[in-house]
Amino acid sequence: MDFYSNLKEILLSTEINLHTAFVRLAVSFLLGAIIGVERQVRRREAGRNT
């Protein structure tokens, strides 16, 4: 298996163990960091614009 198919299998798995929880947490952190950096670069506040 290559990296992407292994990652896809982990993310789509319904079984939660230490390994899948860590991978999901790491992916969530990475995506949140990317969004945060993008917001900071564009100098926009996080949250809703009301």
Coordinates of N, CA, C and O in Angstrom, one line a residue, residues 14-38:
T14 N -13.9 3.1 10.9 CA -14.9 3.3 12.0 C -14.3 2.9 13.3 O -14.8 3.2 14.4
E15 N -13.2 2.1 13.3 CA -12.5 1.6 14.5 C -11.6 2.7 15.0 O -10.9 3.3 14.3
I16 N -11.8 3.0 16.3 CA -11.0 4.1 17.0 C -10.0 3.4 17.9 O -10.4 2.7 18.8
N17 N -8.7 3.5 17.6 CA -7.7 3.0 18.5 C -6.7 4.1 18.6 O -6.9 5.2 18.1
L18 N -5.6 3.9 19.3 CA -4.6 5.0 19.5 C -4.0 5.5 18.2 O -3.9 6.7 18.1
H19 N -3.7 4.6 17.3 CA -3.1 5.0 16.1 C -4.1 5.9 15.2 O -3.7 6.9 14.7
T20 N -5.3 5.4 15.0 CA -6.3 6.2 14.2 C -6.6 7.5 14.9 O -6.7 8.5 14.2
A21 N -6.7 7.5 16.2 CA -7.0 8.8 16.9 C -5.8 9.8 16.7 O -6.1 11.0 16.5
F22 N -4.6 9.3 16.8 CA -3.4 10.2 16.6 C -3.4 10.7 15.2 O -3.1 11.9 15.0
V23 N -3.6 9.9 14.2 CA -3.6 10.3 12.8 C -4.7 11.4 12.6 O -4.5 12.4 12.0
R24 N -5.9 11.1 13.1 CA -7.0 12.1 12.9 C -6.7 13.4 13.6 O -7.0 14.5 13.0
L25 N -6.1 13.3 14.8 CA -5.8 14.5 15.5 C -4.7 15.3 14.7 O -4.8 16.6 14.6
A26 N -3.7 14.6 14.2 CA -2.6 15.3 13.5 C -3.2 15.9 12.2 O -2.8 17.1 11.9
V27 N -4.1 15.3 11.5 CA -4.6 15.8 10.3 C -5.5 17.0 10.6 O -5.4 18.1 9.9
S28 N -6.3 17.0 11.7 CA -7.1 18.1 12.1 C -6.2 19.3 12.5 O -6.5 20.4 12.1
F29 N -5.1 19.0 13.2 CA -4.2 20.1 13.5 C -3.6 20.8 12.3 O -3.5 22.0 12.2
L30 N -3.2 19.9 11.4 CA -2.5 20.4 10.1 C -3.5 21.3 9.3 O -3.2 22.4 8.9
L31 N -4.7 20.8 9.2 CA -5.7 21.6 8.4 C -6.1 22.9 9.1 O -6.3 23.9 8.5
G32 N -6.2 22.8 10.4 CA -6.5 24.0 11.2 C -5.4 25.1 11.1 O -5.6 26.3 11.0
A33 N -4.1 24.6 11.1 CA -3.0 25.5 11.0 C -2.9 26.1 9.6 O -2.6 27.3 9.5
I34 N -3.3 25.4 8.6 CA -3.3 25.9 7.2 C -4.4 27.0 7.1 O -4.1 28.1 6.6
I35 N -5.5 26.8 7.7 CA -6.6 27.8 7.7 C -6.2 29.0 8.5 O -6.4 30.1 8.1
G36 N -5.5 28.8 9.6 CA -5.1 29.9 10.5 C -4.0 30.7 9.8 O -4.1 32.0 9.9
V37 N -3.1 30.1 9.1 CA -2.1 30.8 8.4 C -2.7 31.6 7.3 O -2.3 32.8 7.0
E38 N -3.6 31.0 6.5 CA -4.3 31.7 5.4 C -5.0 33.0 6.0 O -5.0 34.0 5.4

